[in-house]
Amino acid sequence: MKDPNAPTEGILGHVPLVVVLVLAVLVGWAAWWVVRYVRTDAMTRQSIRQAVRVRWGWKRLAPMLKLSATDKTPTALASLANTSGKPIKPRVLIPTLKVKHDAYGVIARAQCLPGVGLQQFQKAGPHLADAWRCTRVAVTQDKPGQVLIRGVRLDPLKFPTEHHPTGEPPEETARWDLGLDEYAQPVSVNLTQVPGVTVAGLPGFGKTSLINRLLSDWAPSPAVQFACADGKVSAAYEGDYADWVQRMFAFVGDDLEEANKLFRHLVELRRARSASVRQMLGVKSMWDVGPSEHWPLVVLIVDEAHTYFRDHKGSDQQTKKLAALAAENARLVEDLVKKGRSVGLLVILTTQKSTGDAIPTFIRDVCPVGLSFAQKTAEASVAALGEEIREWPDANPINLQDPTYVGVASMNHQSQPGFTRIRTPYVPDAEAARVAERTAHLTADPSVLLEAFLGLRLADVDLTKLDV
């Protein structure tokens, strides 16, 4: 006769095996975490410990910050189980929180509840910063019904970074990757349909390095061509762009007459493109089809722009000539900025102090993207970023004069209100030179490309329909 206890004994006989398997999984998981923890740097280890504290303390912290909801309606299961007839206690709902870490702090995603949404999380932001031991906390909408909470334990703006260009063409031709914001999130700006960019700031605080990154990232694309007027030098080999000249179809130094020839050449290109864009591309705006090898985005860099626009005072013949050239330069660059957008011309102007005497206001005020590194005066900050910067004192570039903030700029970002501060990376000279050398064969004068595409000289292009 079969023993009735046999099945039970069979099940119990497998219990040790199940326990061993569970213990093995737990030990393996623990070992994986220990190895991962040990192999990371000290900053990341701190963030791992911080993320653990955030997870463990969330259910207690959320109700204290009024980030919970009370559900007075009993569930169907609770109603069925309630045989005593006593009122069922309301449930306290806690938003689900998923936490990740990086070197600077934690990134948490929380599910919203009725009455507990973006506004409530933003209101609790300062208290979350205190509880999580963060320098600052930002709360944004991640997607409908979910918020993204970014807490930084360390200020990303105080840590210099480096950018190592891949040498590969960018995925998006007109996207400029700038660096990390004050929450260590990557910041980029879309320069599609943008006619001009202004970059201001004290000498040695990062303007040229910022341009260097753009060159390093965009140079591998044959759909981008560069020209430069560098007001700091007389010859290319003297300046910051010595390595990049081989990737530029034109370069001039501080000679106003040479700069005038370059600006005039580009205006002629702009006029020819305006007259032929429909014939060649079948559209009114180049951006409807995007830049290409035959119709590239033309980037003109005007470094130390005040060199070319400064109003020269004096009655002698030489001074009058310089004054006339400066006025003509301003008129030509104004043409490029105001009329070059739809045919693929982008002007980037850098100067120390972008007041009206450095960059004429009729040029500066039509450049929709502006950045400023450290400034000494409120006047210079307003000139670079507009009157609205007065309402954002924390982002004002007059606060960036400390050497710690070399490479940090303020800007009015396209995708969010107000101003944000950005840590721009340094590109090692050797790596920039390597990219310039490897991409030098891509250099071509856009005027020559246009002539080849049209099959005639630009002088023969019908310009009667331009400037419309």
Coordinates of C-alpha atoms in Angstrom, one line a residue:
M1 CA 0.0 0.0 0.0
K2 CA 1.3 3.5 -1.0
D3 CA 2.4 5.7 1.9
P4 CA 0.3 8.8 1.9
N5 CA 3.3 10.8 3.1
A6 CA 5.3 9.9 0.1
P7 CA 4.4 12.9 -2.2
T8 CA 5.2 15.3 0.7
E9 CA 8.5 13.6 1.2
G10 CA 9.2 13.9 -2.5
I11 CA 8.6 17.6 -2.5
L12 CA 10.6 18.1 0.7
G13 CA 13.4 16.2 -0.8
H14 CA 13.7 18.8 -3.6
V15 CA 13.7 21.8 -1.1
P16 CA 17.5 21.8 -0.5
L17 CA 18.1 21.8 -4.3
V18 CA 15.7 24.8 -4.7
V19 CA 17.5 26.6 -1.8
V20 CA 20.9 25.9 -3.3
L21 CA 19.7 27.3 -6.7
V22 CA 18.3 30.5 -5.1
L23 CA 21.4 31.0 -3.0
A24 CA 23.6 30.5 -6.1
V25 CA 21.6 33.2 -8.0
L26 CA 21.8 35.6 -5.1
V27 CA 25.6 34.9 -4.7
G28 CA 26.1 35.4 -8.4
W29 CA 24.1 38.6 -8.4
A30 CA 26.0 39.9 -5.3
A31 CA 29.3 39.0 -6.9
W32 CA 28.4 40.8 -10.1
W33 CA 27.5 44.0 -8.1
V34 CA 30.7 43.8 -6.0
V35 CA 32.9 43.5 -9.1
R36 CA 31.0 46.3 -10.8
Y37 CA 31.3 48.5 -7.7
V38 CA 35.0 47.8 -7.3
R39 CA 35.9 48.5 -10.9
T40 CA 34.2 51.9 -11.1
D41 CA 35.9 55.2 -10.1
A42 CA 35.5 56.8 -6.7
M43 CA 32.8 59.3 -7.9
T44 CA 30.7 56.6 -9.4
R45 CA 30.9 54.5 -6.2
Q46 CA 29.6 57.4 -4.3
S47 CA 26.7 57.7 -6.7
I48 CA 26.0 53.9 -6.4
R49 CA 25.7 54.3 -2.6
Q50 CA 23.5 57.4 -3.1
A51 CA 21.2 55.5 -5.5
V52 CA 20.8 52.7 -2.9
R53 CA 19.8 55.2 -0.2
V54 CA 17.3 56.9 -2.6
R55 CA 15.6 53.6 -3.3
W56 CA 15.5 52.4 0.3
G57 CA 14.2 55.6 1.7
W58 CA 11.7 56.5 -1.0
K59 CA 8.6 54.9 0.6
R60 CA 9.2 56.8 3.8
L61 CA 10.3 60.1 2.2
A62 CA 7.5 60.4 -0.4
P63 CA 4.6 60.8 2.1
M64 CA 6.6 63.3 4.1
L65 CA 7.0 65.5 1.0
K66 CA 3.3 65.0 0.1
L67 CA 4.2 62.9 -2.9
S68 CA 1.7 60.2 -2.2
A69 CA -2.1 59.8 -2.8
T70 CA -4.8 58.3 -0.6
D71 CA -7.1 55.8 -2.3
K72 CA -10.4 55.5 -0.2
T73 CA -12.0 53.2 -2.6
P74 CA -11.4 49.5 -1.6
T75 CA -10.3 47.0 -4.2
A76 CA -12.5 44.2 -5.2
L77 CA -10.3 41.7 -3.4
A78 CA -10.4 43.7 -0.2
S79 CA -14.2 44.0 -0.3
L80 CA -14.5 40.2 -0.7
A81 CA -12.1 39.6 2.1
N82 CA -13.9 42.0 4.5
T83 CA -16.3 39.6 6.3
S84 CA -16.5 41.7 9.5
G85 CA -18.4 44.6 8.0
K86 CA -15.9 47.1 9.4
P87 CA -14.8 50.1 7.2
I88 CA -11.8 49.2 5.1
K89 CA -8.8 51.4 5.7
P90 CA -7.8 53.7 2.8
R91 CA -4.6 52.7 0.9
V92 CA -1.6 55.1 0.7
L93 CA -0.2 55.0 -2.8
I94 CA 3.5 55.8 -3.4
P95 CA 4.7 56.7 -6.9
T96 CA 6.9 54.0 -8.4
L97 CA 10.5 55.2 -8.5
K98 CA 13.2 53.7 -10.7
V99 CA 16.7 55.0 -10.0
K100 CA 19.9 54.9 -12.0
H101 CA 23.3 56.4 -11.2
D102 CA 26.2 58.1 -13.0
A103 CA 29.4 59.8 -11.9
Y104 CA 27.6 63.0 -10.9
G105 CA 24.6 61.7 -9.1
V106 CA 21.3 59.9 -9.7
I107 CA 18.6 59.9 -12.4
A108 CA 15.2 58.8 -11.2
R109 CA 11.9 58.2 -13.1
A110 CA 8.7 58.4 -11.1
Q111 CA 5.2 57.5 -12.1
C112 CA 2.6 60.2 -11.5
L113 CA -0.5 59.6 -9.4
P114 CA -3.8 61.5 -9.3
G115 CA -3.0 64.8 -7.6
V116 CA 0.8 64.0 -7.7
G117 CA 2.2 65.2 -10.9
L118 CA 4.9 67.4 -12.4
Q119 CA 4.0 70.5 -10.4
Q120 CA 4.1 68.6 -7.1
F121 CA 7.4 67.0 -7.8
Q122 CA 8.9 70.4 -8.9
K123 CA 7.7 72.0 -5.7
A124 CA 9.3 69.2 -3.7
G125 CA 12.6 69.6 -5.7
P126 CA 14.6 71.5 -3.0
H127 CA 13.5 69.1 -0.3
L128 CA 14.5 66.1 -2.5
A129 CA 17.9 67.8 -3.0
D130 CA 18.3 68.0 0.8
A131 CA 17.1 64.4 1.4
W132 CA 19.2 62.9 -1.3
R133 CA 22.3 65.1 -0.5
C134 CA 22.4 66.7 -3.9
T135 CA 23.8 70.1 -5.0
R136 CA 20.7 70.6 -7.1
V137 CA 17.7 68.7 -8.3
A138 CA 15.7 69.3 -11.6
V139 CA 12.3 67.8 -12.4
T140 CA 11.1 67.6 -15.9
Q141 CA 8.4 65.8 -17.8
D142 CA 9.8 62.6 -19.2
K143 CA 6.7 61.4 -21.0
P144 CA 2.9 61.5 -20.2
G145 CA 2.4 60.2 -16.7
Q146 CA 6.1 60.1 -15.8
V147 CA 8.6 62.7 -14.5
L148 CA 12.3 62.7 -14.7
I149 CA 14.2 63.7 -11.6
R150 CA 17.9 64.6 -12.0
G151 CA 19.9 65.0 -8.9
V152 CA 23.6 66.0 -9.0
R153 CA 25.8 65.4 -6.0
L154 CA 28.7 67.2 -7.7
D155 CA 28.6 70.3 -9.8
P156 CA 29.3 69.2 -13.4
L157 CA 30.3 72.8 -14.3
K158 CA 33.4 72.6 -12.1
F159 CA 34.9 69.5 -13.7
P160 CA 36.8 70.1 -17.0
T161 CA 36.0 67.6 -19.7
E162 CA 37.6 66.5 -22.9
H163 CA 36.0 65.6 -26.3
H164 CA 37.7 63.0 -28.5
P165 CA 36.3 63.3 -32.0
T166 CA 35.6 60.0 -33.8
G167 CA 36.5 61.3 -37.2
E168 CA 33.1 60.0 -38.5
P169 CA 30.5 62.2 -40.3
P170 CA 27.9 63.5 -37.9
E171 CA 24.5 61.8 -37.9
E172 CA 22.8 65.2 -38.3
T173 CA 24.7 67.7 -40.3
A174 CA 23.5 70.9 -38.6
R175 CA 23.4 69.7 -35.0
W176 CA 26.0 71.3 -32.7
D177 CA 26.9 69.2 -29.6
L178 CA 28.0 71.8 -27.0
G179 CA 28.7 69.8 -23.8
L180 CA 27.0 69.1 -20.5
D181 CA 24.6 71.3 -18.6
E182 CA 24.5 71.9 -14.9
Y183 CA 22.7 68.6 -14.4
A184 CA 25.3 66.7 -16.5
Q185 CA 22.9 66.2 -19.3
P186 CA 24.2 66.6 -22.9
V187 CA 23.2 69.8 -24.6
S188 CA 23.0 70.4 -28.4
V189 CA 21.6 73.1 -30.6
N190 CA 20.0 72.6 -33.9
L191 CA 21.4 75.0 -36.4
T192 CA 19.0 74.1 -39.2
Q193 CA 17.5 77.3 -40.6
V194 CA 19.8 79.4 -38.3
P195 CA 21.5 82.3 -40.1
G196 CA 23.9 83.3 -37.4
V197 CA 25.5 82.5 -34.0
T198 CA 27.2 84.9 -31.6
V199 CA 29.8 83.8 -29.1
A200 CA 31.1 86.2 -26.5
G201 CA 33.4 86.1 -23.5
L202 CA 36.7 87.1 -22.0
P203 CA 40.0 86.0 -23.6
G204 CA 41.1 82.5 -22.6
F205 CA 37.7 81.3 -21.3
G206 CA 36.8 78.9 -24.1
K207 CA 35.5 80.6 -27.3
T208 CA 38.0 79.1 -29.6
S209 CA 37.8 75.7 -27.9
L210 CA 34.0 75.8 -28.5
I211 CA 34.6 76.4 -32.3
N212 CA 37.3 73.8 -32.3
R213 CA 34.7 71.1 -31.3
L214 CA 32.3 72.2 -34.0
L215 CA 35.1 71.9 -36.6
S216 CA 36.2 68.5 -35.2
D217 CA 32.7 67.1 -35.4
W218 CA 31.6 68.6 -38.7
A219 CA 34.8 68.3 -40.7
P220 CA 34.3 64.6 -41.7
S221 CA 31.2 65.6 -43.6
P222 CA 31.6 66.6 -47.3
A223 CA 28.3 68.4 -46.9
V224 CA 29.9 71.1 -44.8
Q225 CA 32.6 73.6 -46.0
F226 CA 34.4 76.2 -43.9
A227 CA 35.8 79.6 -44.3
C228 CA 37.4 81.7 -41.6
A229 CA 38.4 85.3 -40.8
D230 CA 40.6 85.3 -37.7
G231 CA 41.1 88.8 -36.4
K232 CA 43.7 87.7 -33.9
V233 CA 46.4 86.9 -36.4
S234 CA 48.0 88.1 -39.7
A235 CA 48.7 84.7 -41.1
A236 CA 47.2 81.3 -40.7
Y237 CA 50.2 79.6 -39.1
E238 CA 50.2 82.1 -36.2
G239 CA 46.8 81.3 -34.9
D240 CA 44.4 78.8 -33.4
Y241 CA 43.2 77.6 -36.8
A242 CA 46.7 76.7 -38.2
D243 CA 45.8 73.0 -38.4
W244 CA 42.3 73.7 -39.7
V245 CA 43.4 75.8 -42.7
Q246 CA 43.8 72.7 -44.8
R247 CA 40.1 72.0 -44.2
M248 CA 39.0 75.5 -45.1
F249 CA 38.4 76.7 -48.6
A250 CA 39.3 80.3 -47.5
F251 CA 41.2 81.9 -44.7
V252 CA 42.1 85.5 -43.9
G253 CA 43.8 87.2 -41.0
D254 CA 43.4 90.7 -39.6
D255 CA 43.8 92.5 -42.9
L256 CA 40.5 94.4 -43.5
E257 CA 41.0 94.4 -47.3
E258 CA 41.5 90.7 -47.5
A259 CA 38.5 90.1 -45.2
N260 CA 36.5 92.4 -47.5
K261 CA 37.4 90.2 -50.5
L262 CA 36.3 87.0 -48.6
F263 CA 33.0 88.5 -47.5
R264 CA 32.3 89.8 -51.0
H265 CA 33.1 86.4 -52.5
L266 CA 30.6 84.8 -50.1
V267 CA 27.9 87.4 -50.9
E268 CA 28.3 86.6 -54.6
L269 CA 27.9 82.9 -53.7
R270 CA 24.8 83.7 -51.7
R271 CA 23.3 85.7 -54.6
A272 CA 24.1 82.9 -57.1
R273 CA 22.6 80.3 -54.8
S274 CA 19.5 82.4 -54.3
A275 CA 19.1 82.7 -58.1
S276 CA 19.6 79.0 -58.8
V277 CA 18.2 77.2 -55.8
R278 CA 14.9 76.3 -57.5
Q279 CA 16.6 75.2 -60.7
M280 CA 19.1 73.0 -58.9
L281 CA 17.2 71.7 -55.9
G282 CA 13.6 72.1 -56.9
V283 CA 12.8 73.9 -53.6
K284 CA 12.8 77.4 -52.3
S285 CA 14.9 76.6 -49.3
M286 CA 18.0 74.3 -49.2
W287 CA 16.8 73.0 -45.8
D288 CA 13.8 71.3 -47.5
V289 CA 16.2 68.7 -48.9
G290 CA 19.3 69.3 -46.6
P291 CA 22.9 70.0 -47.4
S292 CA 24.8 67.8 -49.7
E293 CA 28.3 67.4 -51.2
H294 CA 27.3 69.4 -54.2
W295 CA 25.4 72.0 -52.2
P296 CA 27.1 72.1 -48.8
L297 CA 26.3 74.1 -45.7
V298 CA 28.8 76.9 -45.8
V299 CA 30.1 77.9 -42.3
L300 CA 31.8 81.3 -42.0
I301 CA 33.7 81.7 -38.8
V302 CA 34.5 85.4 -37.9
D303 CA 36.8 85.2 -34.9
E304 CA 37.4 88.5 -33.0
A305 CA 34.7 90.0 -35.1
H306 CA 35.4 93.5 -33.8
T307 CA 38.6 93.6 -35.8
Y308 CA 36.6 93.8 -39.1
F309 CA 33.7 96.1 -37.9
R310 CA 35.3 98.6 -35.6
D311 CA 34.6 102.2 -36.4
H312 CA 37.9 103.9 -37.2
K313 CA 38.2 107.5 -36.2
G314 CA 40.5 109.9 -37.9
S315 CA 40.8 112.3 -40.9
D316 CA 43.9 110.9 -42.5
Q317 CA 43.6 108.9 -45.7
Q318 CA 44.6 105.5 -44.2
T319 CA 42.0 105.8 -41.4
K320 CA 39.3 106.8 -43.8
K321 CA 40.1 103.8 -45.9
L322 CA 39.9 101.5 -42.9
A323 CA 36.6 103.1 -41.8
A324 CA 35.2 102.5 -45.3
L325 CA 36.4 98.9 -45.3
A326 CA 34.9 98.3 -41.9
A327 CA 31.5 99.7 -42.9
E328 CA 31.6 97.7 -46.1
N329 CA 32.5 94.5 -44.1
A330 CA 29.5 95.1 -41.8
R331 CA 27.2 95.5 -44.8
L332 CA 28.4 92.3 -46.5
V333 CA 28.2 90.2 -43.3
E334 CA 24.7 91.7 -42.7
D335 CA 23.8 90.4 -46.2
L336 CA 25.0 86.9 -45.3
V337 CA 23.2 86.8 -42.0
K338 CA 19.9 88.2 -43.2
K339 CA 19.7 86.5 -46.6
G340 CA 21.9 83.4 -46.4
R341 CA 19.8 81.2 -44.2
S342 CA 17.6 79.5 -46.9
V343 CA 20.5 78.8 -49.2
G344 CA 22.7 77.2 -46.6
L345 CA 25.0 79.9 -45.2
L346 CA 25.8 80.0 -41.5
V347 CA 27.8 82.8 -39.9
I348 CA 29.5 82.3 -36.5
L349 CA 30.8 85.5 -34.9
T350 CA 33.0 85.5 -31.8
T351 CA 34.2 88.5 -29.8
Q352 CA 35.1 89.4 -26.3
K353 CA 32.3 91.8 -25.7
S354 CA 29.4 91.7 -28.2
T355 CA 28.3 95.3 -27.7
G356 CA 27.2 97.3 -30.8
D357 CA 30.7 98.6 -31.5
A358 CA 32.1 95.1 -31.7
I359 CA 29.3 93.4 -33.6
P360 CA 26.8 95.9 -35.2
T361 CA 23.4 95.5 -33.7
F362 CA 21.8 95.1 -37.2
I363 CA 23.9 91.9 -37.4
R364 CA 23.9 90.7 -33.7
D365 CA 20.2 91.1 -33.2
V366 CA 19.2 88.8 -36.1
C367 CA 21.5 85.9 -34.8
P368 CA 19.0 83.7 -32.9
V369 CA 21.6 81.7 -31.1
G370 CA 23.9 83.4 -28.6
L371 CA 26.4 82.1 -26.0
S372 CA 28.6 83.9 -23.6
F373 CA 31.5 82.8 -21.5
A374 CA 32.7 84.9 -18.6
Q375 CA 32.0 88.6 -18.7
K376 CA 33.1 91.4 -16.4
T377 CA 30.1 93.7 -16.6
A378 CA 26.4 93.4 -16.7
E379 CA 26.4 95.5 -19.8
A380 CA 28.5 92.9 -21.6
S381 CA 26.2 90.1 -20.4
V382 CA 23.1 91.9 -21.7
A383 CA 24.8 92.6 -25.0
A384 CA 25.6 88.9 -25.4
L385 CA 22.4 87.3 -24.2
G386 CA 19.7 90.1 -24.1
E387 CA 17.9 91.9 -21.4
E388 CA 16.2 88.7 -20.1
I389 CA 19.5 87.6 -18.6
R390 CA 18.9 90.1 -15.8
E391 CA 16.0 87.9 -14.6
W392 CA 18.3 84.9 -14.3
P393 CA 21.1 86.0 -12.0
D394 CA 22.4 82.4 -11.4
A395 CA 23.1 82.0 -15.1
N396 CA 24.6 85.5 -15.6
P397 CA 28.1 85.1 -17.2
I398 CA 29.5 87.7 -14.8
N399 CA 29.5 84.8 -12.3
L400 CA 31.8 82.8 -14.5
Q401 CA 35.0 84.8 -14.0
D402 CA 36.6 82.3 -11.6
P403 CA 39.2 80.1 -13.3
T404 CA 37.2 77.1 -12.2
Y405 CA 34.7 78.1 -14.9
V406 CA 37.0 78.3 -17.9
G407 CA 35.1 76.5 -20.6
V408 CA 31.6 77.2 -19.1
A409 CA 29.1 79.3 -21.1
S410 CA 25.6 80.6 -20.6
M411 CA 23.0 80.4 -23.3
N412 CA 19.3 80.7 -24.0
H413 CA 18.5 77.1 -25.0
Q414 CA 16.0 76.4 -27.8
S415 CA 14.1 73.7 -26.0
Q416 CA 13.6 75.2 -22.5
P417 CA 12.7 78.6 -21.0
G418 CA 15.3 80.9 -19.5
F419 CA 19.1 80.3 -19.6
T420 CA 21.3 77.3 -18.9
R421 CA 25.0 77.0 -18.2
I422 CA 27.1 74.5 -20.2
R423 CA 30.5 72.9 -19.6
T424 CA 32.1 72.8 -23.0
P425 CA 34.8 70.2 -23.5
Y426 CA 38.4 70.7 -24.5
V427 CA 39.5 69.0 -27.8
P428 CA 43.2 68.0 -27.6
D429 CA 45.2 69.8 -30.3
A430 CA 46.7 66.6 -31.6
E431 CA 43.3 65.0 -32.1
A432 CA 41.9 68.1 -33.8
A433 CA 45.0 68.2 -36.1
R434 CA 44.5 64.5 -36.9
V435 CA 40.9 65.1 -38.0
A436 CA 41.9 68.2 -40.0
E437 CA 44.6 66.2 -41.9
R438 CA 42.4 63.2 -42.6
T439 CA 39.5 65.4 -43.9
A440 CA 41.6 67.9 -45.9
H441 CA 40.7 66.1 -49.1
L442 CA 37.0 67.0 -48.6
T443 CA 37.7 70.7 -48.9
A444 CA 36.1 72.4 -51.8
D445 CA 35.1 76.0 -52.7
P446 CA 31.3 76.0 -52.8
S447 CA 31.4 78.5 -55.7
V448 CA 33.4 76.0 -57.8
L449 CA 30.9 73.3 -56.8
L450 CA 28.0 75.5 -57.9
E451 CA 29.7 76.3 -61.2
A452 CA 30.3 72.6 -61.9
F453 CA 26.7 71.7 -61.0
L454 CA 25.3 74.5 -63.2
G455 CA 27.8 74.0 -66.0
L456 CA 28.6 77.7 -66.3
R457 CA 30.5 80.5 -64.5
L458 CA 28.8 82.3 -61.6
A459 CA 29.3 85.5 -63.5
D460 CA 26.8 84.2 -66.1
V461 CA 24.1 83.2 -63.6
D462 CA 21.0 85.3 -63.9
L463 CA 20.8 87.3 -60.7
T464 CA 17.8 89.4 -61.7
K465 CA 15.5 87.4 -59.4
L466 CA 17.4 87.6 -56.2
D467 CA 17.0 89.7 -53.1
V468 CA 13.3 89.0 -53.2

